[in-house]
PDB file of C-alpha atoms in Angstrom:
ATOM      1  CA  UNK N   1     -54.622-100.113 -64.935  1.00  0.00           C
ATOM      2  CA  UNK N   2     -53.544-100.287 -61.371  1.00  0.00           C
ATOM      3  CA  UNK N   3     -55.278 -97.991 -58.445  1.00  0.00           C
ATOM      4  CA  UNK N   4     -52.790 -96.806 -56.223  1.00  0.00           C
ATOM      5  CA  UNK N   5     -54.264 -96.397 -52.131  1.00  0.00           C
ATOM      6  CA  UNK N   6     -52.363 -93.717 -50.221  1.00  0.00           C
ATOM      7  CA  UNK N   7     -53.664 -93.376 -46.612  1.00  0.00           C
ATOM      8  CA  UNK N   8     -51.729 -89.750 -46.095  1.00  0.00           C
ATOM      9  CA  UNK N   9     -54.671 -87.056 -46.239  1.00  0.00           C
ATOM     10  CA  UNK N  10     -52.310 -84.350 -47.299  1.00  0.00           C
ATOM     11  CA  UNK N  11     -52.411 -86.021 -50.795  1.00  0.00           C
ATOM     12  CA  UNK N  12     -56.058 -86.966 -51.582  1.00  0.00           C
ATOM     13  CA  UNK N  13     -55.488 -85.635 -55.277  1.00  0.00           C
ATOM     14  CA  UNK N  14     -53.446 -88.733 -55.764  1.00  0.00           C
ATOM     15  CA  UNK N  15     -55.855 -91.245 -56.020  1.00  0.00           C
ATOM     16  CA  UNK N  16     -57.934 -89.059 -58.695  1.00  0.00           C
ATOM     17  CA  UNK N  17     -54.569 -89.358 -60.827  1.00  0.00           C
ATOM     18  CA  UNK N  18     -53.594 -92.831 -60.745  1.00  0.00           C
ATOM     19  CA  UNK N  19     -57.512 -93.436 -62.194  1.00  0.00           C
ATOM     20  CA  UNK N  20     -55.852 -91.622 -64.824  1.00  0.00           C
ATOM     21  CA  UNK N  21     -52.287 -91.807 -65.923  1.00  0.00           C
ATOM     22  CA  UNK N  22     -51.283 -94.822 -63.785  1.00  0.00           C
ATOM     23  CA  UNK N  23     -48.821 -94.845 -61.472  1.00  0.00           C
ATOM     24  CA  UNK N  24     -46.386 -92.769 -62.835  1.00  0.00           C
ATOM     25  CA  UNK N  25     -49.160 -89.655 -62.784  1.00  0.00           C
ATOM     26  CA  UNK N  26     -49.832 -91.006 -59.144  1.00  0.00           C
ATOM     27  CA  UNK N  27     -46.167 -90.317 -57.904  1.00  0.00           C
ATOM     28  CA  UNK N  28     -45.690 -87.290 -59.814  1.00  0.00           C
ATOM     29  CA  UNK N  29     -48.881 -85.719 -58.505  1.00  0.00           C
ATOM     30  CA  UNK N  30     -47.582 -87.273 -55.164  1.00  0.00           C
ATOM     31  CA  UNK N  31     -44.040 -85.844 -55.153  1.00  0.00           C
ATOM     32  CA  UNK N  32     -45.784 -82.043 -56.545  1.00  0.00           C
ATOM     33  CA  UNK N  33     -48.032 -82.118 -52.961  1.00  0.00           C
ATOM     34  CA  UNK N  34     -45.249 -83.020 -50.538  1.00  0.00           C
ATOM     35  CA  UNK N  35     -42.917 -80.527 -52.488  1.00  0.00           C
ATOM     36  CA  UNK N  36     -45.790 -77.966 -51.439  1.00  0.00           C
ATOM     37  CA  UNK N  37     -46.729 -78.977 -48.128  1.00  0.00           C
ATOM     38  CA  UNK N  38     -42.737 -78.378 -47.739  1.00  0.00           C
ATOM     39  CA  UNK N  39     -42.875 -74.771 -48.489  1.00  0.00           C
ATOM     40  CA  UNK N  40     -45.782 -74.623 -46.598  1.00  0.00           C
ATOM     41  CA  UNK N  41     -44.162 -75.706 -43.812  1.00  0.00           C
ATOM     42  CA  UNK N  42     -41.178 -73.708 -44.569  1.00  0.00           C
ATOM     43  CA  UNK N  43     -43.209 -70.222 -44.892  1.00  0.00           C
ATOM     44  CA  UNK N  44     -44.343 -71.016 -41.207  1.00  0.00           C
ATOM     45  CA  UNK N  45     -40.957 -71.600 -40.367  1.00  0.00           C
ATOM     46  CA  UNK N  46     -40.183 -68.123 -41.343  1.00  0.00           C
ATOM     47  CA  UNK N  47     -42.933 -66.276 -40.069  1.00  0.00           C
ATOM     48  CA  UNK N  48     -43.090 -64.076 -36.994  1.00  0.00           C
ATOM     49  CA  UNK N  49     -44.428 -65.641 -34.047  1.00  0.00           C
ATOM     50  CA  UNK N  50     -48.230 -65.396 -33.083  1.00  0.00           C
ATOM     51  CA  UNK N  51     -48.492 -63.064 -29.950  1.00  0.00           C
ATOM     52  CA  UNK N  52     -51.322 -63.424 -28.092  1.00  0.00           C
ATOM     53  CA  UNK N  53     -53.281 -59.666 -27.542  1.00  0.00           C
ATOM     54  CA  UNK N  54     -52.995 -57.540 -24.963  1.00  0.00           C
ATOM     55  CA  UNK N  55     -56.028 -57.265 -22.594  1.00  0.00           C
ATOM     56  CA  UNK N  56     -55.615 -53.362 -22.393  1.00  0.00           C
ATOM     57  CA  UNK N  57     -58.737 -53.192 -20.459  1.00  0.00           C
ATOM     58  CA  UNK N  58     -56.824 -55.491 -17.347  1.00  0.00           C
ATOM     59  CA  UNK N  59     -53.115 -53.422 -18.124  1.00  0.00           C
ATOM     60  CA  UNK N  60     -55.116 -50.154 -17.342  1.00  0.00           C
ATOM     61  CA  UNK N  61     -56.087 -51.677 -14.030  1.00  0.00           C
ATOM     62  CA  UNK N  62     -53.125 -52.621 -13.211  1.00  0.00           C
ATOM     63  CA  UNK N  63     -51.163 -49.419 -13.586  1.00  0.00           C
ATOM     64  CA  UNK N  64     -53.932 -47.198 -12.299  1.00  0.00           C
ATOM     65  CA  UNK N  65     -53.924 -49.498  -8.977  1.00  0.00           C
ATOM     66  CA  UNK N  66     -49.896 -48.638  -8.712  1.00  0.00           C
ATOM     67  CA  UNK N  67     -50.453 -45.265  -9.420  1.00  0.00           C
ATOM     68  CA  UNK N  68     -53.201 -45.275  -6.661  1.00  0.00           C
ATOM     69  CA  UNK N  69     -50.773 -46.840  -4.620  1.00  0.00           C
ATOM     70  CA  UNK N  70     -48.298 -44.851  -5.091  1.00  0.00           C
ATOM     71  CA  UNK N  71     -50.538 -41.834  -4.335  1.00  0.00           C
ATOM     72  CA  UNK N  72     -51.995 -42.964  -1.251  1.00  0.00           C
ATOM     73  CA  UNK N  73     -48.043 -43.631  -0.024  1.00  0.00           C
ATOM     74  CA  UNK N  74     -47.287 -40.196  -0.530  1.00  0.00           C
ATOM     75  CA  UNK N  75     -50.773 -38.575   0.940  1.00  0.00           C
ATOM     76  CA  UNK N  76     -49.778 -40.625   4.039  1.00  0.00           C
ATOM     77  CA  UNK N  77     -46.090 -39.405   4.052  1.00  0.00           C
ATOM     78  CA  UNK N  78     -47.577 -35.926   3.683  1.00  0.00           C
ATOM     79  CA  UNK N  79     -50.232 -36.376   6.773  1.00  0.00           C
ATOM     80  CA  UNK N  80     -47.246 -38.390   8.656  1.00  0.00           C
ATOM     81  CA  UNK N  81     -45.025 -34.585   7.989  1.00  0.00           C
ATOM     82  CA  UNK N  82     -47.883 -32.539   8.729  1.00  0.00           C
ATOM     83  CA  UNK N  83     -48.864 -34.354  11.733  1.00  0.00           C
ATOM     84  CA  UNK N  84     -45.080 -34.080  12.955  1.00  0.00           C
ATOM     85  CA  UNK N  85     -44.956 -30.297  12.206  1.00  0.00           C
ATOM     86  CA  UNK N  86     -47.949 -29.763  14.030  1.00  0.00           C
ATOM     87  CA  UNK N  87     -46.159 -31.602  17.203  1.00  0.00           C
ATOM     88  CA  UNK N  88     -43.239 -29.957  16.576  1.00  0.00           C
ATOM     89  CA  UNK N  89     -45.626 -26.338  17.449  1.00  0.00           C
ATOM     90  CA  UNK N  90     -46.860 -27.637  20.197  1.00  0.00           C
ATOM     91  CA  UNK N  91     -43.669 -28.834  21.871  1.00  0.00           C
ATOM     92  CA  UNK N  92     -42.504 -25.125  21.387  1.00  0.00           C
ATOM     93  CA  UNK N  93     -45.638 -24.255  23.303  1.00  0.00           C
ATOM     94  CA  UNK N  94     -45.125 -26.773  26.180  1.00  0.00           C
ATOM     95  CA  UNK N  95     -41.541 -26.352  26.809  1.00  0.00           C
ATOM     96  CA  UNK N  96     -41.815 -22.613  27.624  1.00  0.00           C
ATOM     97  CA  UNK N  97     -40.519 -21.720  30.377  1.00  0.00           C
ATOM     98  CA  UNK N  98     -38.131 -24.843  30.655  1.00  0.00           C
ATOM     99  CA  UNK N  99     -34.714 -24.137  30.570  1.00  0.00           C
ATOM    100  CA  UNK N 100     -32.929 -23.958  27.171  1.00  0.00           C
ATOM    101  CA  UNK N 101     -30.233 -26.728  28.123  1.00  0.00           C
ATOM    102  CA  UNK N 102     -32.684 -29.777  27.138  1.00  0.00           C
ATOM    103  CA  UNK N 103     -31.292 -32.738  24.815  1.00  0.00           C
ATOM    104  CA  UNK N 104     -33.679 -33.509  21.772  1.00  0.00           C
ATOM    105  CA  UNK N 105     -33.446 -37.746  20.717  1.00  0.00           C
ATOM    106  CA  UNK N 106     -35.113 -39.705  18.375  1.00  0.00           C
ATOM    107  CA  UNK N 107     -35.122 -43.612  18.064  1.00  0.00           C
ATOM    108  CA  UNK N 108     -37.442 -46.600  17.035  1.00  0.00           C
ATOM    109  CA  UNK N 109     -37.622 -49.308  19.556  1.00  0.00           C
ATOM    110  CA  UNK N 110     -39.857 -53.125  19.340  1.00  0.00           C
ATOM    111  CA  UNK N 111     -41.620 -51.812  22.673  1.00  0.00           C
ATOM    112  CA  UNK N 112     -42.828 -48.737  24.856  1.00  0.00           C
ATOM    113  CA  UNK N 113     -41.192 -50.331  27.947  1.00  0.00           C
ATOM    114  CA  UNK N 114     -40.281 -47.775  30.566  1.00  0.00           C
ATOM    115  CA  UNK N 115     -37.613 -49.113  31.298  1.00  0.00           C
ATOM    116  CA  UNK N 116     -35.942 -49.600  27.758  1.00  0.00           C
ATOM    117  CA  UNK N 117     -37.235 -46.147  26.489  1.00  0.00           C
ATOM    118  CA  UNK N 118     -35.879 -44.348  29.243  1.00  0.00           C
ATOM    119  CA  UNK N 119     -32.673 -46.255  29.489  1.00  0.00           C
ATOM    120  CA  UNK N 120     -32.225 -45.409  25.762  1.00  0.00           C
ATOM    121  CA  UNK N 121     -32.962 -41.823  26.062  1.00  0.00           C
ATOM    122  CA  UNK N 122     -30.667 -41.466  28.785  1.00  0.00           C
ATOM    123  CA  UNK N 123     -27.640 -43.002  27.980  1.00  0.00           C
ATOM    124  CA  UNK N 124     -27.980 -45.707  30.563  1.00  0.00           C
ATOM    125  CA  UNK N 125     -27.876 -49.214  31.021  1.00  0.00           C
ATOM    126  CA  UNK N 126     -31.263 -51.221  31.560  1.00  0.00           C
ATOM    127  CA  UNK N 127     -30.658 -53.108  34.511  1.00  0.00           C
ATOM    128  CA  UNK N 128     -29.601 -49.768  36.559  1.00  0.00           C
ATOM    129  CA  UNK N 129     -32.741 -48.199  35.736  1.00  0.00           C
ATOM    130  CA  UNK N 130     -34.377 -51.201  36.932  1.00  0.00           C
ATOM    131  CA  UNK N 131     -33.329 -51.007  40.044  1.00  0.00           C
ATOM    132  CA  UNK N 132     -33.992 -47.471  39.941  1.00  0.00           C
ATOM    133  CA  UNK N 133     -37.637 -47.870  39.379  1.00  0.00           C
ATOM    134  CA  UNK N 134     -37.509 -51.172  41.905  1.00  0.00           C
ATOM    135  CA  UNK N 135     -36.066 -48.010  44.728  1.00  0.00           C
ATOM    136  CA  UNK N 136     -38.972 -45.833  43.453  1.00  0.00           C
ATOM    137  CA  UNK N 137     -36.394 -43.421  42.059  1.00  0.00           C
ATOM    138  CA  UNK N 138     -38.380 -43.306  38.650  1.00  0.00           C
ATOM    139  CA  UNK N 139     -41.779 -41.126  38.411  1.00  0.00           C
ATOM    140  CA  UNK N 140     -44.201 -40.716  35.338  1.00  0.00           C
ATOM    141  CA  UNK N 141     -46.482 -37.868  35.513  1.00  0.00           C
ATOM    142  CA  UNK N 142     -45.969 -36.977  38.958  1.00  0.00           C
ATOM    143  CA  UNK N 143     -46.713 -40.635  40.240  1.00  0.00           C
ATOM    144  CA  UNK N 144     -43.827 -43.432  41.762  1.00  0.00           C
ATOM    145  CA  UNK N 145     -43.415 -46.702  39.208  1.00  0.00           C
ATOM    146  CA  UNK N 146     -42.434 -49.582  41.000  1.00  0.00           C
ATOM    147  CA  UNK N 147     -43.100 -51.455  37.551  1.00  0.00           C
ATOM    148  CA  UNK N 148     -40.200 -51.981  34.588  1.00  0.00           C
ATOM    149  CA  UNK N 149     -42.782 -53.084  32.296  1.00  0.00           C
ATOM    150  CA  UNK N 150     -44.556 -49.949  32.489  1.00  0.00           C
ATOM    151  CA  UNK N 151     -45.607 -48.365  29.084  1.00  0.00           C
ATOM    152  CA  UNK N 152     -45.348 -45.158  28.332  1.00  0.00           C
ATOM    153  CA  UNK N 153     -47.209 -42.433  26.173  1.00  0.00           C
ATOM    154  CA  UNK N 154     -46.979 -39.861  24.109  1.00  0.00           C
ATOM    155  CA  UNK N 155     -47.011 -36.334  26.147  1.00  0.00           C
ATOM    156  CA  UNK N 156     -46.062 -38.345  29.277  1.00  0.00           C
ATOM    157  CA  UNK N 157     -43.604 -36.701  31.727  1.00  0.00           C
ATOM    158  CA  UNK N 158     -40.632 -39.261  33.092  1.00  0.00           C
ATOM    159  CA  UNK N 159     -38.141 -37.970  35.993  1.00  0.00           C
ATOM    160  CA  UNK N 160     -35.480 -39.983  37.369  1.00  0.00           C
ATOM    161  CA  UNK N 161     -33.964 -39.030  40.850  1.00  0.00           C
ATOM    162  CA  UNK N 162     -30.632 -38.653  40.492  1.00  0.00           C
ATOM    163  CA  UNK N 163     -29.354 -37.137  43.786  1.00  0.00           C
ATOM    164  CA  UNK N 164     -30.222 -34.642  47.055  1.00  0.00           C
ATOM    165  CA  UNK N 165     -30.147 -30.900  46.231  1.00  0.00           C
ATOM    166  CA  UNK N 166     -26.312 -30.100  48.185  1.00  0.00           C
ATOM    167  CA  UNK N 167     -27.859 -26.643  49.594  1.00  0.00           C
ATOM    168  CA  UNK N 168     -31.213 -28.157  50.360  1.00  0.00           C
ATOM    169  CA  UNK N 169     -32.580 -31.728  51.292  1.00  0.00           C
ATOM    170  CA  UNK N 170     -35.826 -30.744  50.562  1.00  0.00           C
ATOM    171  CA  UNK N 171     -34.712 -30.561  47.009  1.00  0.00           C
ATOM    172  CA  UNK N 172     -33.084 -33.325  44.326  1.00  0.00           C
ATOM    173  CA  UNK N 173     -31.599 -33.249  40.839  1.00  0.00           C
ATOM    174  CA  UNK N 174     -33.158 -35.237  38.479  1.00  0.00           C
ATOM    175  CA  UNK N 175     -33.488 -35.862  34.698  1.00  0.00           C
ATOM    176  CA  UNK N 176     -36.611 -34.323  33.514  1.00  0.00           C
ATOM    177  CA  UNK N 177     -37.571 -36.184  30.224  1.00  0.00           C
ATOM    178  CA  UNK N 178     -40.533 -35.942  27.850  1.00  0.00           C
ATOM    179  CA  UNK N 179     -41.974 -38.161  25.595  1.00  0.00           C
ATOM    180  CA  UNK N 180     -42.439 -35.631  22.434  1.00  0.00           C
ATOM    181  CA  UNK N 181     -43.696 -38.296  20.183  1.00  0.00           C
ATOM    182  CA  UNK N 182     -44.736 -41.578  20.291  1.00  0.00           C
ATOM    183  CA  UNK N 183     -46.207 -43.448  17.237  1.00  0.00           C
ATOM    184  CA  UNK N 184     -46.731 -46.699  15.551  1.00  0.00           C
ATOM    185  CA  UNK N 185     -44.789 -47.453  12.112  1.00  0.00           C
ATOM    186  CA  UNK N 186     -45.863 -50.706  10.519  1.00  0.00           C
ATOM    187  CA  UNK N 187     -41.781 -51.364   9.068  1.00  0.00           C
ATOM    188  CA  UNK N 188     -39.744 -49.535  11.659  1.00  0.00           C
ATOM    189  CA  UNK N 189     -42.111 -50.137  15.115  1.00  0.00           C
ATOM    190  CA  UNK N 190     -42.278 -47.633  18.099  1.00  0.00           C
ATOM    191  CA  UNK N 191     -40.794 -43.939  16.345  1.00  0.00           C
ATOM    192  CA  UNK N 192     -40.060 -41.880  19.786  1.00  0.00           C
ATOM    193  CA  UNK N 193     -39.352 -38.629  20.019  1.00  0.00           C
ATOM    194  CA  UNK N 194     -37.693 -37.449  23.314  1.00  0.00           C
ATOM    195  CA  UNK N 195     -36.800 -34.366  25.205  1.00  0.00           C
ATOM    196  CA  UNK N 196     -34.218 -34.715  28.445  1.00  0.00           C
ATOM    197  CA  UNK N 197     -33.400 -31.635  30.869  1.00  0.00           C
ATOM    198  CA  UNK N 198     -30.125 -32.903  32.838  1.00  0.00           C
ATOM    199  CA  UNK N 199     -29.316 -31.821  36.481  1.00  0.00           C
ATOM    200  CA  UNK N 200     -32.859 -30.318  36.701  1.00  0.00           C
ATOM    201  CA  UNK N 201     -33.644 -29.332  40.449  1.00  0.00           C
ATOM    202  CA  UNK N 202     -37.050 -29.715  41.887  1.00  0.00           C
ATOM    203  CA  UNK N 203     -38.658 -31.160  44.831  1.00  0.00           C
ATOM    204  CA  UNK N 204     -37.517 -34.423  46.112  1.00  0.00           C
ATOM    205  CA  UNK N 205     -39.782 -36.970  46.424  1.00  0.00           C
ATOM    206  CA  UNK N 206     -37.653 -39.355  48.066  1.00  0.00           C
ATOM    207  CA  UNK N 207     -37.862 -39.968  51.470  1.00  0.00           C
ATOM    208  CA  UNK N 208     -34.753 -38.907  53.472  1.00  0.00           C
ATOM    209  CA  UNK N 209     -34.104 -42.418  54.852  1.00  0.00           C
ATOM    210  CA  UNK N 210     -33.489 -43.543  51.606  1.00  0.00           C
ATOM    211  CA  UNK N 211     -31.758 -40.871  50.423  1.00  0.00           C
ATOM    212  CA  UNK N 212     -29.366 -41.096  53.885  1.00  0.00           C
ATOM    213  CA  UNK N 213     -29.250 -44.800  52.268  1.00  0.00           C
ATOM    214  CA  UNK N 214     -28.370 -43.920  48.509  1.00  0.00           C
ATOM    215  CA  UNK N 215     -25.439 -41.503  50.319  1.00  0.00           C
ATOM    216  CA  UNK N 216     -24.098 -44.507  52.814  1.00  0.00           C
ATOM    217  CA  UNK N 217     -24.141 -46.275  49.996  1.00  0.00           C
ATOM    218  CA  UNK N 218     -22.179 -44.306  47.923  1.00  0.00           C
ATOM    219  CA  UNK N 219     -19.753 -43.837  50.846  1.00  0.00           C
ATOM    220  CA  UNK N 220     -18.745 -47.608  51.480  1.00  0.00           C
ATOM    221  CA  UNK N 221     -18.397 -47.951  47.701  1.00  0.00           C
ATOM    222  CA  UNK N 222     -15.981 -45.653  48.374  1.00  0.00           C
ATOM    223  CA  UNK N 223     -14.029 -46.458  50.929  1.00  0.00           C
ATOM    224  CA  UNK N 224     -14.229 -49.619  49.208  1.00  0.00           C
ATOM    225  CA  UNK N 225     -12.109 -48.178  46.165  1.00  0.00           C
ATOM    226  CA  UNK N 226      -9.621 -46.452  48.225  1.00  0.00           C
ATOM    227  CA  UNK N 227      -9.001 -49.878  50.302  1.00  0.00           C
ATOM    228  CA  UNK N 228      -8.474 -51.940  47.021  1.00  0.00           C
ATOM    229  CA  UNK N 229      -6.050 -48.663  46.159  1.00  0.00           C
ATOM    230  CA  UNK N 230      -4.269 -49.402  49.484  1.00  0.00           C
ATOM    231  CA  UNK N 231      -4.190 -52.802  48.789  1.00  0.00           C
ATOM    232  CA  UNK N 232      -2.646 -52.695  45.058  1.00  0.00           C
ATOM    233  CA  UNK N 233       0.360 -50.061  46.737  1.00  0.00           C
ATOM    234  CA  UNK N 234       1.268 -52.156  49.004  1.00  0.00           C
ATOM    235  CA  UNK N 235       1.384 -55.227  46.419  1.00  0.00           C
ATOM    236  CA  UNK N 236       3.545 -53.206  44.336  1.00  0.00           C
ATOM    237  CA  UNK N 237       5.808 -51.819  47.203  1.00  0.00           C
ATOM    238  CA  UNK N 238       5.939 -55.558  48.409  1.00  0.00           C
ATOM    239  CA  UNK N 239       6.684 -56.684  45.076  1.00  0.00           C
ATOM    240  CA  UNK N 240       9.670 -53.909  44.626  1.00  0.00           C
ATOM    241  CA  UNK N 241      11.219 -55.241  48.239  1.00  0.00           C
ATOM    242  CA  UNK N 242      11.650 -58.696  46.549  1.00  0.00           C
ATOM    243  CA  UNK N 243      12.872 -57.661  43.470  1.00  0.00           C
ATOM    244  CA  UNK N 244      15.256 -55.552  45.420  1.00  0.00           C
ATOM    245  CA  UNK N 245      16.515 -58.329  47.878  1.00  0.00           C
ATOM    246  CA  UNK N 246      16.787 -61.118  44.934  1.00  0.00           C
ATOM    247  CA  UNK N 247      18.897 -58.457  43.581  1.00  0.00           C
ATOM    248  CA  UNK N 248      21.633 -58.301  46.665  1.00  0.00           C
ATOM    249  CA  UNK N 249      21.399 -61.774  47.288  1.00  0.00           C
ATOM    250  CA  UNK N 250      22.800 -62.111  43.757  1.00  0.00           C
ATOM    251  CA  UNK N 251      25.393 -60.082  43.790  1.00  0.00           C
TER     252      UNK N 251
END
């Protein structure tokens, strides 16, 4: 009788049976264990995947810290709206007695430069306004700013000298303008909130020199424009003679 040796642990049964029946009983008791271990393997095959459990305790977390979020978003949204209303009331208060011709604007800008903010409010390009506040043309709160980088505030008052008063010297028209708000947003920047009063006549701080200098001024540029008008007419009339005297030469 001959002992069979298998060194495959899925079969130690085997070794039992050759003791036994030989070697026929070895490879029949053989061929019965890998025919199970088969459908073993098979059964796993078919069988659902193992999912790991959920840690509800760390899900919970998680969606009560969005929904804390989520709260806290709107609460600030809701302070942000009550905040603005609450402006909004006061404004009302300030502006009475003002006249009723006053343009309302809102923007967001990267800075509170005077000269940007103001230039945006108004409609007008930065570097004139420059050189506005350069001329001391530009006042905030009552006081001359020789300064473009200047930062402004909320509640402060901006005027801008536009021209003399015709019917008085003593007087000017300027644009009145009011910062209404002026806040901090983390994604947008600067939110302002302006007021501007247009052609609004008060007392003329500059000096009648310079305004005698802002009128010259304004004169030559003139004259200026009606020379280059003189100029182009006679081009043209210059231009016709030619075409007229090419035209008899012609014929």
């Amino acid at each position: 009788m001959k002992f069979v040796t298998l060194f495959d642990r899925r079969w130690p049964l085997s070794l039992s049976v050759a003791a036994s029946f030989g070697r026929v009983g070895a490879t029949r008791a053989a061929s019965t264990l890998t025919i199970r271990d088969a459908l073993n393997q098979q059964q796993c095959l078919n069988s659902p995947p193992l999912i790991a459990p959920i840690d509800r305790r760390r899900f919970a977390t998680v969606k009560k810290k969005r929904q804390w979020n989520r709260t806290a978003q709107q609460s600030e949204d809701e302070e942000d709206d009550e905040a603005e209303e609450e402006e909004e009331e006061e404004d009302d208060g300030e502006d009475e007695g003002m006249p009723t011709d006053c343009r309302t604007k809102e923007f967001t800008m990267l800075s509170r430069r005077l000269d940007t903010v103001v230039g945006v409010a108004l409609k007008t390009s930065i570097s004139a306004l420059g050189n506005w506040i350069l001329q001391g043309r530009v006042r905030v709160n009552e006081t001359v700013v020789t300064k473009k980088a200047h930062e402004i505030e909320q509640g402060d008052l901006v005027e801008v000298w536009d021209a003399p008063y015709e019917e008085n010297a003593r007087l000017a028209t300027v644009h009145r303008l009011r910062i209404v708000r002026c806040r901090f947003d983390q994604r947008k920047g600067y939110v302002i909130k302006t007021k501007c009063w247009p052609n609004y006549i008060m007392e003329n701080w500059v000096s009648g020199d310079e305004a005698e200098e802002e009128e010259e001024e304004g004169e030559e540029a003139q004259q200026q424009q009606e020379e280059e008008e003189e100029k182009g007419d006679e081009a043209e009339r210059t231009a016709e003679e030619t075409e007229k005297g090419s035209g008899r030469h012609t014929k």
